[in-house]
Amino acid sequence: MIILKFFIVVLILIKIYYVAKKRWCTSKVCLNGKTVLVTGANTGIGYETALEFAKRGARVILACRDLKKAAEAKDKIISLTENKNVVVKELNLASLKSVKKIALDIIENEERLDILVNNAGVGAINNKMTEDGLQIQMQINYFAPVLLTIYLVDLLRRTGNSRIINVSSCLAYFANVTADTINKYGESPVKTYSNSKLGNIIFTRKLASLLKGSTVSVYSLHPGEIQTDIFRHFKGWHKFVLFIVKTSYFKTPEEGAQTTLYTALEQGLEKYSGHFFIECQKRPFYKTATDDSLNEEVWQATVKLLDCEKEVEKLFPKIS
Ligand SMILES: NC(=O)c1ccc[n+]([C@@H]2O[C@H](COP(=O)([O-])OP(=O)(O)OC[C@H]3O[C@@H](n4cnc5c(N)ncnc54)[C@H](OP(=O)(O)O)[C@@H]3O)[C@@H](O)[C@H]2O)c1
């Protein structure tokens, strides 16, 4: 009986902790005349982020792999916001061809790009290599967003006062990547997920240093623990436990979008370009992301694996 009571008290305390730590993006910034692109915007955190951007008057590009789901999300956003300037573009991050295709489309057809949100991601999927010779989870969560950003940096720079947001995860705390392992399966699906999310933070730091002196800033973040389908590939008891924890403690997707919105909209954040945020606050980097020489090796290996040395050299001539 005492053990049961103790257990219930612990559960209540955890619930209080989760409720107390929630923070909201309070920015009143209007996005009339601005263009934003959100990857994985048909559901979860990405959908809520796109919805808020549309409410604020932006032209919103939903970059999604499933065009049917994306069209449904678009219709919902338009009917909720009465902002008809919402468009769908196809993006499958598991294919670098698809990344290039959407980037060329944006460069050719969009006059500006004010906010790029690299939000799409997969949690804990089985190991395999893509047609591009990259580990699938590392490609979807890390390599492809890096390439998409590299393709779009010039447009972001020409637009000016623009921002790039990389949605990472607290699981980056448990990661370890090196130049040799960045394209490898990391012992388990969850470890591979952690490694990809550490990649997001390392990339954000590197990109901020490359963009120093420009008016483009870049941020990474952990959105919190959110009731979405990110771990839809879990099976058996993992799935059951996750369901219980998720429904009892996790935040709603709308709450989960707040740190993304904060880093995209809050005025005066430029001095923190490259930094990592949780609950709408700048936080110290996880130890796993602080080894500068290791990070540089990972970056060089990434550029090589993506075969984009020339693009990077052209974009950042002094540094690379
Ligand atoms: N939920 C959490 O607790 C949590 C915690 C930390 C970090 N995050 C991060 O938050 C971000 C958003 O995740 P979420 O929780 O909102 O999950 P979600 O509801 O599962 O949404 C993920 C989105 O990514 C898209 N996506 C997956 N694979 C893709 C591919 N190959 N190409 C293009 N798009 C693809 C999905 O499209 P489909 O609908 O077609 O599958 C979906 O739109 C992810 O980067 C995730 O790592 C989430």
PDB file of N, CA, C and O in Angstrom, residues 253-283:
ATOM      1  N   PRO A 253       0.487  18.779 -29.698  1.00  0.00           N
ATOM      2  CA  PRO A 253       1.302  19.310 -30.801  1.00  0.00           C
ATOM      3  C   PRO A 253       1.340  20.837 -30.827  1.00  0.00           C
ATOM      4  O   PRO A 253       2.365  21.427 -31.160  1.00  0.00           O
ATOM      5  N   GLU A 254       0.225  21.491 -30.469  1.00  0.00           N
ATOM      6  CA  GLU A 254       0.217  22.960 -30.447  1.00  0.00           C
ATOM      7  C   GLU A 254       1.249  23.471 -29.424  1.00  0.00           C
ATOM      8  O   GLU A 254       2.026  24.385 -29.709  1.00  0.00           O
ATOM      9  N   GLU A 255       1.262  22.838 -28.265  1.00  0.00           N
ATOM     10  CA  GLU A 255       2.270  23.217 -27.254  1.00  0.00           C
ATOM     11  C   GLU A 255       3.672  22.884 -27.758  1.00  0.00           C
ATOM     12  O   GLU A 255       4.624  23.622 -27.526  1.00  0.00           O
ATOM     13  N   GLY A 256       3.757  21.760 -28.489  1.00  0.00           N
ATOM     14  CA  GLY A 256       5.054  21.323 -29.006  1.00  0.00           C
ATOM     15  C   GLY A 256       5.638  22.240 -30.068  1.00  0.00           C
ATOM     16  O   GLY A 256       6.837  22.202 -30.346  1.00  0.00           O
ATOM     17  N   ALA A 257       4.783  23.064 -30.683  1.00  0.00           N
ATOM     18  CA  ALA A 257       5.274  23.979 -31.734  1.00  0.00           C
ATOM     19  C   ALA A 257       5.831  25.279 -31.155  1.00  0.00           C
ATOM     20  O   ALA A 257       6.426  26.077 -31.896  1.00  0.00           O
ATOM     21  N   GLN A 258       5.669  25.494 -29.863  1.00  0.00           N
ATOM     22  CA  GLN A 258       5.974  26.814 -29.295  1.00  0.00           C
ATOM     23  C   GLN A 258       7.455  27.205 -29.394  1.00  0.00           C
ATOM     24  O   GLN A 258       7.782  28.350 -29.676  1.00  0.00           O
ATOM     25  N   THR A 259       8.362  26.260 -29.169  1.00  0.00           N
ATOM     26  CA  THR A 259       9.785  26.641 -29.226  1.00  0.00           C
ATOM     27  C   THR A 259      10.220  26.872 -30.674  1.00  0.00           C
ATOM     28  O   THR A 259      11.044  27.753 -30.951  1.00  0.00           O
ATOM     29  N   THR A 260       9.642  26.118 -31.603  1.00  0.00           N
ATOM     30  CA  THR A 260       9.903  26.385 -33.027  1.00  0.00           C
ATOM     31  C   THR A 260       9.436  27.800 -33.356  1.00  0.00           C
ATOM     32  O   THR A 260      10.171  28.582 -33.990  1.00  0.00           O
ATOM     33  N   LEU A 261       8.215  28.138 -32.928  1.00  0.00           N
ATOM     34  CA  LEU A 261       7.665  29.471 -33.227  1.00  0.00           C
ATOM     35  C   LEU A 261       8.501  30.559 -32.554  1.00  0.00           C
ATOM     36  O   LEU A 261       8.771  31.607 -33.144  1.00  0.00           O
ATOM     37  N   TYR A 262       8.915  30.287 -31.335  1.00  0.00           N
ATOM     38  CA  TYR A 262       9.733  31.269 -30.604  1.00  0.00           C
ATOM     39  C   TYR A 262      11.028  31.563 -31.366  1.00  0.00           C
ATOM     40  O   TYR A 262      11.379  32.716 -31.601  1.00  0.00           O
ATOM     41  N   THR A 263      11.730  30.505 -31.787  1.00  0.00           N
ATOM     42  CA  THR A 263      13.014  30.737 -32.480  1.00  0.00           C
ATOM     43  C   THR A 263      12.786  31.354 -33.866  1.00  0.00           C
ATOM     44  O   THR A 263      13.639  32.071 -34.370  1.00  0.00           O
ATOM     45  N   ALA A 264      11.625  31.117 -34.448  1.00  0.00           N
ATOM     46  CA  ALA A 264      11.336  31.695 -35.773  1.00  0.00           C
ATOM     47  C   ALA A 264      10.896  33.150 -35.676  1.00  0.00           C
ATOM     48  O   ALA A 264      11.140  33.928 -36.598  1.00  0.00           O
ATOM     49  N   LEU A 265      10.258  33.522 -34.563  1.00  0.00           N
ATOM     50  CA  LEU A 265       9.576  34.818 -34.521  1.00  0.00           C
ATOM     51  C   LEU A 265      10.110  35.824 -33.506  1.00  0.00           C
ATOM     52  O   LEU A 265       9.978  37.041 -33.706  1.00  0.00           O
ATOM     53  N   GLU A 266      10.637  35.350 -32.406  1.00  0.00           N
ATOM     54  CA  GLU A 266      11.011  36.265 -31.313  1.00  0.00           C
ATOM     55  C   GLU A 266      12.053  37.275 -31.797  1.00  0.00           C
ATOM     56  O   GLU A 266      13.058  36.900 -32.414  1.00  0.00           O
ATOM     57  N   GLN A 267      11.789  38.549 -31.523  1.00  0.00           N
ATOM     58  CA  GLN A 267      12.737  39.566 -31.981  1.00  0.00           C
ATOM     59  C   GLN A 267      13.986  39.576 -31.096  1.00  0.00           C
ATOM     60  O   GLN A 267      13.921  39.281 -29.911  1.00  0.00           O
ATOM     61  N   GLY A 268      15.116  39.907 -31.711  1.00  0.00           N
ATOM     62  CA  GLY A 268      16.358  40.076 -30.951  1.00  0.00           C
ATOM     63  C   GLY A 268      17.118  38.783 -30.668  1.00  0.00           C
ATOM     64  O   GLY A 268      18.085  38.782 -29.905  1.00  0.00           O
ATOM     65  N   LEU A 269      16.724  37.689 -31.301  1.00  0.00           N
ATOM     66  CA  LEU A 269      17.412  36.405 -31.025  1.00  0.00           C
ATOM     67  C   LEU A 269      18.699  36.243 -31.833  1.00  0.00           C
ATOM     68  O   LEU A 269      19.461  35.304 -31.604  1.00  0.00           O
ATOM     69  N   GLU A 270      18.916  37.159 -32.799  1.00  0.00           N
ATOM     70  CA  GLU A 270      20.034  36.968 -33.741  1.00  0.00           C
ATOM     71  C   GLU A 270      21.367  36.777 -33.037  1.00  0.00           C
ATOM     72  O   GLU A 270      22.222  36.037 -33.504  1.00  0.00           O
ATOM     73  N   LYS A 271      21.541  37.423 -31.901  1.00  0.00           N
ATOM     74  CA  LYS A 271      22.826  37.276 -31.184  1.00  0.00           C
ATOM     75  C   LYS A 271      23.044  35.841 -30.679  1.00  0.00           C
ATOM     76  O   LYS A 271      24.141  35.476 -30.295  1.00  0.00           O
ATOM     77  N   TYR A 272      21.979  35.061 -30.687  1.00  0.00           N
ATOM     78  CA  TYR A 272      22.096  33.670 -30.237  1.00  0.00           C
ATOM     79  C   TYR A 272      22.118  32.688 -31.414  1.00  0.00           C
ATOM     80  O   TYR A 272      21.853  31.496 -31.244  1.00  0.00           O
ATOM     81  N   SER A 273      22.428  33.201 -32.612  1.00  0.00           N
ATOM     82  CA  SER A 273      22.466  32.303 -33.767  1.00  0.00           C
ATOM     83  C   SER A 273      23.408  31.123 -33.478  1.00  0.00           C
ATOM     84  O   SER A 273      24.514  31.314 -32.951  1.00  0.00           O
ATOM     85  N   GLY A 274      22.978  29.931 -33.826  1.00  0.00           N
ATOM     86  CA  GLY A 274      23.785  28.723 -33.577  1.00  0.00           C
ATOM     87  C   GLY A 274      23.389  28.006 -32.305  1.00  0.00           C
ATOM     88  O   GLY A 274      23.786  26.866 -32.085  1.00  0.00           O
ATOM     89  N   HIS A 275      22.593  28.670 -31.466  1.00  0.00           N
ATOM     90  CA  HIS A 275      22.305  28.102 -30.143  1.00  0.00           C
ATOM     91  C   HIS A 275      21.125  27.131 -30.140  1.00  0.00           C
ATOM     92  O   HIS A 275      20.403  26.983 -31.112  1.00  0.00           O
ATOM     93  N   PHE A 276      20.980  26.509 -28.983  1.00  0.00           N
ATOM     94  CA  PHE A 276      20.016  25.434 -28.785  1.00  0.00           C
ATOM     95  C   PHE A 276      18.944  25.889 -27.783  1.00  0.00           C
ATOM     96  O   PHE A 276      19.287  26.489 -26.755  1.00  0.00           O
ATOM     97  N   PHE A 277      17.688  25.603 -28.081  1.00  0.00           N
ATOM     98  CA  PHE A 277      16.586  26.103 -27.250  1.00  0.00           C
ATOM     99  C   PHE A 277      15.673  24.966 -26.788  1.00  0.00           C
ATOM    100  O   PHE A 277      15.448  24.011 -27.512  1.00  0.00           O
ATOM    101  N   ILE A 278      15.167  25.137 -25.562  1.00  0.00           N
ATOM    102  CA  ILE A 278      14.114  24.256 -25.038  1.00  0.00           C
ATOM    103  C   ILE A 278      13.118  25.158 -24.318  1.00  0.00           C
ATOM    104  O   ILE A 278      13.534  26.109 -23.623  1.00  0.00           O
ATOM    105  N   GLU A 279      11.843  24.873 -24.450  1.00  0.00           N
ATOM    106  CA  GLU A 279      10.799  25.652 -23.753  1.00  0.00           C
ATOM    107  C   GLU A 279      11.014  27.159 -23.920  1.00  0.00           C
ATOM    108  O   GLU A 279      11.016  27.925 -22.958  1.00  0.00           O
ATOM    109  N   CYS A 280      11.218  27.574 -25.152  1.00  0.00           N
ATOM    110  CA  CYS A 280      11.350  29.005 -25.493  1.00  0.00           C
ATOM    111  C   CYS A 280      12.472  29.689 -24.706  1.00  0.00           C
ATOM    112  O   CYS A 280      12.355  30.875 -24.365  1.00  0.00           O
ATOM    113  N   GLN A 281      13.512  28.952 -24.397  1.00  0.00           N
ATOM    114  CA  GLN A 281      14.657  29.528 -23.688  1.00  0.00           C
ATOM    115  C   GLN A 281      15.947  28.958 -24.259  1.00  0.00           C
ATOM    116  O   GLN A 281      15.999  27.767 -24.592  1.00  0.00           O
ATOM    117  N   LYS A 282      16.982  29.808 -24.299  1.00  0.00           N
ATOM    118  CA  LYS A 282      18.297  29.322 -24.736  1.00  0.00           C
ATOM    119  C   LYS A 282      18.845  28.409 -23.642  1.00  0.00           C
ATOM    120  O   LYS A 282      18.759  28.735 -22.462  1.00  0.00           O
ATOM    121  N   ARG A 283      19.386  27.276 -24.057  1.00  0.00           N
ATOM    122  CA  ARG A 283      19.911  26.303 -23.089  1.00  0.00           C
ATOM    123  C   ARG A 283      21.358  25.964 -23.441  1.00  0.00           C
ATOM    124  O   ARG A 283      21.754  26.096 -24.595  1.00  0.00           O
TER     125      ARG A 283
END
